[in-house]
Amino acid sequence: MRVPLAIVGNGGAAAEAVVALRAHAYAGDIHLFADNQDAPYNPMLGTYLISGAIPLERAFPFGDGHRFYEDHGVTTHLGQAVTALDAAEQRLTTGDGSAYSYDYCLVATGARPAVPPVLGLREALAAPGGAQERRVFTLRSFSDAAGLKETLACLRSRPGEPARVAVVGASFVGIKVASLVHDLGMRVCLIEREPHILPLSAHPDCARPMEDHLLEQGYELRLGAALAGVEMGPFGVRLDFGALPGAADPSGAKGTACEESTTQEDVDLVVVCAGIRTSLDLLAAGQVDTAEGILVDERMRSSIPTLYAAGDVAQGKNLLSGRHEIIGSWASARYQGRAAGRSLAGAPAGYPGGVPHNITHVGRLLFASVGCIKDYDRMTICRDGNSLQVRVWQGERLAGVNLLDCCLNAGTMKQALLRAATGAVTNTGATWISFNG
Ligand SMILES: Cc1cc2nc3c(=O)[nH]c(=O)nc-3n(C[C@H](O)[C@H](O)[C@H](O)COP(=O)(O)OP(=O)(O)OC[C@H]3O[C@@H](n4cnc5c(N)ncnc54)[C@H](O)[C@@H]3O)c2cc1C
């Protein structure tokens, strides 16, 4: 079968592309392929959905039935993962063996949770079973959130001591999951390979007070901890810690909550939050320019003119670094999807790029990160009562900011960095003052 436009994926990027296509008078057929049966889902609301902070329908920002697809004249192939995409031949194949030729294709397959190379972890994640039996999860899709919610409810209804949950990876997602579990009254053990929480986005000087705060709140922290194996059993899940070079204690115990140094721990549940991997496996090797994701220009075109990409799978421009990078955020996915839709509809389009930024509660503290705090020549720290600002500079350019408990400034900081990086303002000192004034 030949289709004029194939969209692979049904997240925020795909949905925005559909909206933009129809808004710009694209009248052709749109065939959308998804490996699930859902309406476009917002993964960043997973923890709120599980805690009950939002109702089910809020997690589906484009509507929670299939009305969205019908209203926009989309022919859906739901539950049909695209398993192979030959961009040179303009052909895709789905899991049931059906083949489709296309004129244009938008890849909006997003990303999936990374699974670190831990003995027994993949098997434990794939193990069948209901809410009582499943004890190892990742959190990305709606079905992940629904499954985790059910298992947490089972553990909460169990008599006796509160359940103990290990969160593997103190990433933004890991911190959100740890907070969810803690607020549900369970014990949390946050395990991180690096010596500090939020290793990709928090400067150690900002991470330390957050770690102290989490310990005060009763979280267990295992930092610099090398998780080597997981084993399912009647005890729940047994975690084996190996040795990291230079680590005094392989279990990474920190603080008063876990002073004994052991190399095995039993927990009731494990949630793996160790980063993401872009969903690129469908692409035939060597055809399209890729790095971590599909490299795209401002119109979301890949190196093959008939293939577009948007969202977490696409590597657009980071306006601060000037490099093509994955900016895994809901807003970025939507902007890119919109640009792809306009572009495919033949309307003027261009998404020049984005800025990495994120904000989350860490216990009761509010933490925001804008830009990159990894490579810098100089840093400044500003403390005001309980609030903290870390700013890092590359030469004269402000490259990244951490804000702790003063996050109302996050939006203005982002604008300041952007203006400085894109040359709209050359004196960063003035930018900083004017944006804070
Ligand atoms: C717990 C959590 C918290 C987050 N918090 C934040 C936050 O605070 N702020 C923020 O900005 N962002 C946050 N994010 C990230 C944000 O949700 C993503 O960046 C965004 O949703 C990416 O959208 P997307 O459309 O590119 O990809 P996705 O939402 O991943 O959608 C891709 C879709 O394609 C489907 N698919 C994949 N492969 C195939 C295939 N081969 N065939 C068919 N279908 C396929 C997938 O199942 C999925 O439904 C969070 C994410 C998570 C998981």
Coordinates of C-alpha atoms and ligand atoms in Angstrom, one line a residue:
M1 CA 0.0 0.0 0.0
R2 CA 1.3 3.5 -0.8
V3 CA 0.5 6.4 1.6
P4 CA 1.3 10.1 1.0
L5 CA 2.4 10.8 4.6
A6 CA 3.3 8.3 7.4
I7 CA 3.8 9.4 10.9
V8 CA 5.5 6.9 13.2
G9 CA 4.7 7.5 16.9
N10 CA 1.8 9.1 18.8
G11 CA 3.3 11.3 21.5
G12 CA 3.3 15.1 21.8
A13 CA 5.6 15.6 18.8
A14 CA 3.3 13.5 16.5
A15 CA 0.1 15.1 17.7
E16 CA 1.4 18.6 17.2
A17 CA 2.5 17.7 13.7
V18 CA -1.0 16.5 12.9
V19 CA -2.6 19.7 14.3
A20 CA -0.2 21.9 12.3
L21 CA -0.7 19.9 9.1
R22 CA -4.4 20.3 9.2
A23 CA -4.2 23.9 10.4
H24 CA -2.1 24.7 7.3
A25 CA -4.6 23.1 4.9
Y26 CA -2.8 19.8 4.3
A27 CA -5.5 17.8 2.7
G28 CA -3.8 14.5 2.0
D29 CA -4.2 11.3 3.9
I30 CA -2.2 11.0 7.2
H31 CA -1.4 7.4 8.3
L32 CA -0.2 7.2 11.9
F33 CA 1.5 4.1 13.3
A34 CA 1.9 3.5 17.0
D35 CA 3.0 0.6 19.1
N36 CA 0.2 1.2 21.6
Q37 CA -3.6 1.8 21.5
D38 CA -3.6 5.1 23.3
A39 CA -4.5 8.7 22.5
P40 CA -1.4 11.0 22.5
Y41 CA -0.1 10.8 26.1
N42 CA 2.1 13.2 28.1
P43 CA 4.7 11.1 29.9
M44 CA 5.8 13.9 32.1
L45 CA 2.5 13.6 34.0
G46 CA 3.0 9.9 34.8
T47 CA 3.9 10.5 38.5
Y48 CA 1.0 12.9 39.0
L49 CA -1.3 10.3 37.4
I50 CA -0.1 7.6 39.8
S51 CA -0.4 9.8 42.9
G52 CA -3.9 10.8 41.9
A53 CA -2.9 14.5 41.7
I54 CA -4.4 14.7 38.2
P55 CA -7.4 12.8 36.7
L56 CA -6.8 10.4 33.9
E57 CA -7.9 12.7 31.2
R58 CA -5.3 15.4 32.0
A59 CA -2.6 13.0 31.0
F60 CA -4.0 13.0 27.4
P61 CA -3.7 16.7 26.4
F62 CA -5.2 16.1 23.0
G63 CA -8.2 14.2 24.4
D64 CA -8.3 10.8 25.9
G65 CA -10.3 8.8 23.4
H66 CA -9.6 8.4 19.7
R67 CA -11.6 11.5 18.8
F68 CA -8.4 13.4 18.2
Y69 CA -7.4 11.1 15.4
E70 CA -11.0 11.1 13.9
D71 CA -11.3 14.9 14.2
H72 CA -8.1 15.4 12.3
G73 CA -8.8 12.8 9.6
V74 CA -6.0 10.5 10.6
T75 CA -6.0 6.9 9.6
T76 CA -4.6 5.1 12.6
H77 CA -2.6 1.9 12.7
L78 CA -2.6 1.6 16.5
G79 CA -0.9 -1.3 18.1
Q80 CA 1.3 -1.7 15.0
A81 CA 4.9 -0.9 15.8
V82 CA 7.0 0.1 12.9
T83 CA 9.8 -2.5 13.0
A84 CA 11.8 -1.4 9.9
L85 CA 12.1 1.8 8.0
D86 CA 14.0 2.0 4.7
A87 CA 14.4 5.7 4.1
A88 CA 16.1 5.2 0.8
E89 CA 13.3 3.1 -0.6
Q90 CA 10.6 5.1 1.3
R91 CA 9.2 2.0 2.8
L92 CA 8.2 0.9 6.3
T93 CA 7.2 -2.4 7.7
T94 CA 5.0 -3.1 10.8
G95 CA 5.3 -5.8 13.4
D96 CA 2.6 -7.9 11.6
G97 CA 4.7 -7.9 8.4
S98 CA 2.6 -5.3 6.5
A99 CA 4.6 -3.1 4.2
Y100 CA 3.8 0.5 3.3
S101 CA 5.4 2.8 0.8
Y102 CA 5.3 6.5 1.6
D103 CA 5.9 9.9 -0.1
Y104 CA 7.0 11.5 3.2
C105 CA 7.5 10.1 6.6
L106 CA 7.8 11.8 10.0
V107 CA 9.6 9.8 12.7
A108 CA 8.3 10.8 16.1
T109 CA 9.1 7.7 18.1
G110 CA 10.5 9.6 21.1
A111 CA 12.7 7.7 23.5
R112 CA 12.4 4.8 25.9
P113 CA 13.9 4.3 29.3
A114 CA 17.6 3.2 29.2
V115 CA 18.2 -0.1 30.9
P116 CA 21.7 -0.2 32.5
P117 CA 23.8 -3.3 32.1
V118 CA 22.8 -4.9 35.4
L119 CA 22.7 -8.7 35.7
G120 CA 19.1 -9.9 35.7
L121 CA 17.6 -6.5 35.1
R122 CA 16.2 -7.0 31.6
E123 CA 14.7 -10.4 32.6
A124 CA 13.1 -8.9 35.7
L125 CA 11.6 -6.0 33.6
A126 CA 10.2 -8.5 31.1
A127 CA 8.9 -10.9 33.7
P128 CA 5.2 -11.5 33.2
G129 CA 2.7 -11.2 36.1
G130 CA 0.0 -9.0 37.6
A131 CA 0.2 -6.2 40.1
Q132 CA 1.1 -8.6 42.9
E133 CA 4.0 -10.2 41.0
R134 CA 5.6 -7.4 38.9
R135 CA 8.3 -5.8 41.0
V136 CA 10.6 -4.1 38.5
F137 CA 9.4 -1.1 36.4
T138 CA 10.5 1.7 34.2
L139 CA 8.3 4.8 33.7
R140 CA 7.6 6.3 30.3
S141 CA 4.4 5.1 28.6
F142 CA 0.8 5.2 29.9
S143 CA 0.9 1.4 30.4
D144 CA 4.1 1.8 32.5
A145 CA 2.3 4.4 34.7
A146 CA -0.9 2.2 35.0
G147 CA 1.1 -0.9 35.9
L148 CA 3.2 0.9 38.5
K149 CA 0.2 2.6 40.0
E150 CA -1.5 -0.9 40.5
T151 CA 1.6 -2.4 42.1
L152 CA 2.1 0.6 44.4
A153 CA -1.6 0.2 45.5
C154 CA -1.0 -3.5 46.3
L155 CA 2.1 -2.7 48.3
R156 CA 0.3 0.0 50.2
S157 CA -2.6 -2.2 51.1
R158 CA -0.2 -4.8 52.5
P159 CA -0.3 -5.0 56.3
G160 CA 2.9 -4.5 58.3
E161 CA 5.9 -2.3 57.6
P162 CA 5.7 0.2 54.8
A163 CA 7.2 -1.2 51.6
R164 CA 10.7 -0.3 50.6
V165 CA 11.3 0.9 47.1
A166 CA 14.6 1.3 45.2
V167 CA 14.8 4.0 42.6
V168 CA 17.7 3.4 40.3
G169 CA 19.1 6.7 38.9
A170 CA 18.8 10.1 40.6
S171 CA 17.8 11.7 37.3
F172 CA 15.0 14.2 37.1
V173 CA 12.6 11.3 36.5
G174 CA 14.2 9.3 39.4
I175 CA 13.8 12.3 41.8
K176 CA 10.1 12.6 40.8
V177 CA 9.5 8.9 41.3
A178 CA 11.3 8.9 44.7
S179 CA 9.2 11.9 45.8
L180 CA 6.0 10.1 44.7
V181 CA 6.9 7.0 46.6
H182 CA 8.0 8.9 49.7
D183 CA 4.7 10.9 49.6
L184 CA 2.8 7.7 49.5
G185 CA 4.3 6.8 52.9
M186 CA 6.8 4.2 51.6
R187 CA 10.5 3.9 52.3
V188 CA 12.7 5.1 49.4
C189 CA 16.2 4.2 48.6
L190 CA 17.6 6.3 45.8
I191 CA 20.6 4.7 44.0
E192 CA 22.9 6.7 41.8
R193 CA 26.1 5.6 40.2
E194 CA 27.6 9.1 40.2
P195 CA 28.6 10.7 43.5
H196 CA 25.7 13.2 43.5
I197 CA 22.0 13.4 42.7
L198 CA 21.0 14.9 39.4
P199 CA 24.5 14.4 37.9
L200 CA 23.6 15.8 34.5
S201 CA 21.9 19.0 35.7
A202 CA 23.0 19.9 39.2
H203 CA 26.4 21.3 40.2
P204 CA 27.8 19.4 43.1
D205 CA 27.6 22.6 45.2
C206 CA 23.8 22.6 44.5
A207 CA 23.3 18.9 44.8
R208 CA 24.8 18.7 48.3
P209 CA 22.2 20.8 50.1
M210 CA 19.5 18.8 48.2
E211 CA 21.0 15.5 49.4
D212 CA 21.1 16.8 53.0
H213 CA 17.5 17.8 52.7
L214 CA 16.4 14.4 51.3
L215 CA 18.2 12.6 54.2
E216 CA 16.5 14.9 56.7
Q217 CA 13.2 13.9 55.0
G218 CA 14.0 10.2 55.6
Y219 CA 15.1 9.2 52.1
E220 CA 18.0 6.7 51.9
L221 CA 20.7 7.7 49.4
R222 CA 23.2 5.4 47.9
L223 CA 25.5 7.6 45.8
G224 CA 28.5 6.4 43.8
A225 CA 26.8 3.0 44.1
A226 CA 27.4 0.3 41.5
L227 CA 24.3 -1.8 41.1
A228 CA 25.6 -5.1 39.7
G229 CA 22.6 -7.5 39.8
V230 CA 18.9 -7.9 40.6
E231 CA 17.3 -11.1 41.6
M232 CA 13.6 -11.8 42.1
G233 CA 12.5 -14.0 44.9
P234 CA 10.1 -14.5 47.8
F235 CA 12.1 -11.7 49.6
G236 CA 11.0 -9.3 46.9
V237 CA 13.9 -8.0 44.8
R238 CA 17.5 -8.6 45.9
L239 CA 20.0 -5.9 44.8
D240 CA 23.6 -6.8 44.5
F241 CA 26.1 -4.0 44.6
G242 CA 29.5 -4.4 42.9
A243 CA 32.6 -2.3 43.2
L244 CA 33.2 1.0 41.5
P245 CA 36.8 2.0 41.0
G246 CA 37.8 4.2 44.0
A247 CA 34.6 3.8 45.9
A248 CA 35.0 3.1 49.6
D249 CA 31.7 1.4 49.9
P250 CA 30.1 -0.3 46.9
S251 CA 26.6 0.2 48.2
G252 CA 27.3 4.0 48.3
A253 CA 25.5 4.4 51.6
K254 CA 25.3 8.1 52.6
G255 CA 23.9 9.6 55.8
T256 CA 22.6 8.2 59.0
A257 CA 19.8 6.2 57.5
C258 CA 22.0 3.5 56.1
E259 CA 25.4 3.6 57.9
E260 CA 26.0 -0.2 57.8
S261 CA 27.9 -1.1 54.7
T262 CA 26.4 -4.1 53.0
T263 CA 26.7 -5.3 49.4
Q264 CA 23.2 -6.8 49.2
E265 CA 19.8 -5.2 49.8
D266 CA 16.3 -6.5 49.7
V267 CA 13.5 -4.2 48.5
D268 CA 9.9 -4.7 47.6
L269 CA 10.0 -2.8 44.3
V270 CA 12.5 -1.3 41.9
V271 CA 11.9 1.6 39.5
V272 CA 14.6 2.1 36.9
C273 CA 15.1 5.8 36.0
A274 CA 18.6 5.7 34.5
G275 CA 18.1 8.0 31.5
I276 CA 16.6 7.5 28.1
R277 CA 17.6 6.0 24.7
T278 CA 16.1 7.4 21.5
S279 CA 13.9 5.0 19.7
L280 CA 15.9 4.7 16.5
D281 CA 16.1 0.9 16.0
L282 CA 13.6 1.0 13.2
L283 CA 16.0 2.8 10.8
A284 CA 17.9 0.8 8.3
A285 CA 21.6 1.2 9.1
G286 CA 23.7 3.8 7.4
Q287 CA 21.0 5.7 5.4
V288 CA 20.1 8.7 7.6
D289 CA 22.6 10.9 9.5
T290 CA 22.2 10.1 13.1
A291 CA 24.2 10.6 16.3
E292 CA 22.2 10.0 19.5
G293 CA 19.1 10.9 17.5
I294 CA 18.2 11.8 14.0
L295 CA 20.0 15.0 13.0
V296 CA 17.5 17.6 11.7
D297 CA 17.6 21.1 10.3
E298 CA 15.2 23.9 11.4
R299 CA 12.4 22.5 9.2
M300 CA 12.9 19.1 11.0
R301 CA 14.3 17.5 7.8
S302 CA 16.8 14.7 8.1
S303 CA 19.6 14.1 5.7
I304 CA 17.1 12.3 3.4
P305 CA 14.7 14.9 2.0
T306 CA 11.5 12.7 2.4
L307 CA 12.3 11.8 6.0
Y308 CA 11.5 14.2 8.9
A309 CA 11.9 13.7 12.6
A310 CA 10.6 15.6 15.7
G311 CA 10.6 15.2 19.5
D312 CA 12.9 13.2 21.7
V313 CA 14.1 11.1 18.7
A314 CA 15.3 14.2 16.8
Q315 CA 18.6 16.0 17.4
G316 CA 17.9 19.7 16.8
K317 CA 20.0 22.6 17.8
N318 CA 20.8 23.6 21.4
L319 CA 20.9 27.4 21.1
L320 CA 23.3 27.7 24.0
S321 CA 26.0 25.3 22.9
G322 CA 25.4 25.7 19.2
R323 CA 25.5 21.9 18.8
H324 CA 22.9 19.4 17.7
E325 CA 21.7 17.7 20.9
I326 CA 18.7 15.9 22.2
I327 CA 16.7 18.3 24.4
G328 CA 14.3 15.8 25.9
S329 CA 11.4 18.0 27.0
W330 CA 7.7 18.2 26.4
A331 CA 7.8 21.7 25.1
S332 CA 10.7 21.0 22.7
A333 CA 8.8 17.9 21.4
R334 CA 5.7 20.0 20.7
Y335 CA 7.6 22.9 19.1
Q336 CA 9.5 20.4 16.8
G337 CA 6.3 18.6 16.0
R338 CA 4.6 21.8 15.1
A339 CA 7.6 22.9 12.8
A340 CA 7.5 19.5 11.1
G341 CA 3.8 19.7 10.5
R342 CA 4.0 23.2 9.0
S343 CA 7.0 22.2 6.9
L344 CA 5.2 19.1 5.6
A345 CA 2.2 21.2 4.8
G346 CA 4.3 23.5 2.7
A347 CA 3.9 26.4 5.1
P348 CA 6.7 28.6 6.3
A349 CA 8.3 26.9 9.2
G350 CA 11.4 27.0 11.3
Y351 CA 12.3 26.0 14.8
P352 CA 15.7 27.4 15.4
G353 CA 16.4 25.2 18.5
G354 CA 15.9 25.1 22.2
V355 CA 17.5 25.4 25.5
P356 CA 17.8 22.6 28.0
H357 CA 15.8 23.5 31.1
N358 CA 14.0 21.6 33.8
I359 CA 12.3 22.2 37.1
T360 CA 11.3 19.8 39.8
H361 CA 10.6 19.4 43.5
V362 CA 13.4 17.7 45.4
G363 CA 11.7 16.8 48.7
R364 CA 10.3 20.2 49.7
L365 CA 12.8 22.2 47.8
L366 CA 12.3 23.5 44.3
F367 CA 15.2 23.0 41.9
A368 CA 15.6 24.4 38.4
S369 CA 18.4 24.0 35.9
V370 CA 18.9 26.0 32.7
G371 CA 21.6 25.4 30.2
C372 CA 24.6 23.2 30.9
I373 CA 26.6 23.3 34.1
K374 CA 29.2 20.7 33.0
D375 CA 31.9 22.6 31.1
Y376 CA 32.8 26.0 32.4
D377 CA 35.8 28.2 33.1
R378 CA 34.4 30.1 36.1
M379 CA 31.5 29.8 38.5
T380 CA 29.7 32.0 41.0
I381 CA 27.6 30.9 43.9
C382 CA 25.1 33.2 45.5
R383 CA 23.3 32.3 48.7
D384 CA 20.4 34.2 50.2
G385 CA 18.8 32.5 53.2
N386 CA 17.9 29.0 52.1
S387 CA 18.0 29.8 48.4
L388 CA 21.0 29.2 46.2
Q389 CA 22.1 30.2 42.7
V390 CA 25.0 28.6 40.9
R391 CA 26.0 30.3 37.6
V392 CA 28.7 28.9 35.3
W393 CA 30.5 30.8 32.6
Q394 CA 32.4 29.8 29.5
G395 CA 34.6 32.8 28.8
E396 CA 32.3 35.8 29.0
R397 CA 29.2 33.7 28.2
L398 CA 26.8 32.5 30.9
A399 CA 26.5 28.8 30.1
G400 CA 24.3 27.4 32.8
V401 CA 22.4 28.1 36.0
N402 CA 21.1 26.1 38.9
L403 CA 18.4 27.7 41.1
L404 CA 17.4 26.2 44.4
D405 CA 14.3 27.5 46.1
C406 CA 14.3 30.7 44.0
C407 CA 12.8 29.2 40.9
L408 CA 10.4 32.0 40.1
N409 CA 13.5 33.3 38.3
A410 CA 13.8 30.3 36.1
G411 CA 11.9 31.8 33.1
T412 CA 13.9 35.0 33.2
M413 CA 17.1 33.1 33.6
K414 CA 16.3 31.1 30.5
Q415 CA 15.6 34.3 28.5
A416 CA 18.8 35.8 29.8
L417 CA 20.9 32.9 28.7
L418 CA 19.2 32.7 25.4
R419 CA 19.6 36.4 24.7
A420 CA 23.3 36.2 25.6
A421 CA 23.9 33.1 23.6
T422 CA 22.2 34.2 20.5
G423 CA 23.9 37.6 20.5
A424 CA 20.7 39.7 21.2
V425 CA 22.6 41.0 24.3
T426 CA 26.3 41.0 24.4
N427 CA 26.9 42.1 28.0
T428 CA 25.8 39.2 30.1
G429 CA 26.3 41.1 33.3
A430 CA 23.8 43.7 32.1
T431 CA 21.5 40.9 30.9
W432 CA 21.6 39.3 34.4
I433 CA 20.9 42.5 36.2
S434 CA 18.2 43.7 33.8
F435 CA 16.4 40.3 34.0
N436 CA 16.6 40.2 37.7
G437 CA 15.8 43.9 38.3
Ligands
LIG1 C1 8.3 10.5 34.2 C2 8.7 11.6 33.2 C3 8.8 12.9 33.7 C4 9.1 13.9 32.7 N1 9.1 15.2 33.2 C5 9.3 16.2 32.3 C6 9.3 17.5 32.7 O1 9.1 17.8 33.9 N2 9.4 18.5 31.8 C7 9.6 18.2 30.4 O2 9.7 19.1 29.6 N3 9.7 16.9 30.0 C8 9.5 15.9 30.9 N4 9.6 14.6 30.5 C9 10.0 14.3 29.1 C10 8.8 14.5 28.1 O3 7.7 13.8 28.5 C11 9.3 14.1 26.7 O4 10.4 14.8 26.3 C12 8.2 14.2 25.6 O5 7.0 13.6 26.0 C13 8.7 13.6 24.3 O6 7.6 13.5 23.4 P1 7.8 12.7 22.0 O7 6.5 12.9 21.3 O8 9.0 13.0 21.4 O9 8.0 11.2 22.5 P2 7.1 10.2 23.3 O10 6.2 10.8 24.3 O11 8.0 9.1 23.8 O12 6.1 9.5 22.2 C14 6.6 8.6 21.2 C15 5.5 7.6 20.9 O13 6.0 6.8 19.8 C16 5.7 5.4 20.1 N5 6.7 4.6 19.4 C17 8.0 4.4 19.7 N6 8.6 3.6 18.8 C18 7.6 3.2 17.9 C19 7.6 2.4 16.8 N7 8.7 1.8 16.3 N8 6.5 2.3 16.1 C20 5.3 2.9 16.5 N9 5.3 3.7 17.6 C21 6.4 3.9 18.3 C22 5.9 5.4 21.7 O14 5.3 4.3 22.2 C23 5.3 6.7 22.1 O15 3.9 6.5 22.3 C24 9.3 13.6 31.4 C25 9.3 12.2 31.0 C26 9.0 11.2 31.9 C27 8.9 9.8 31.4

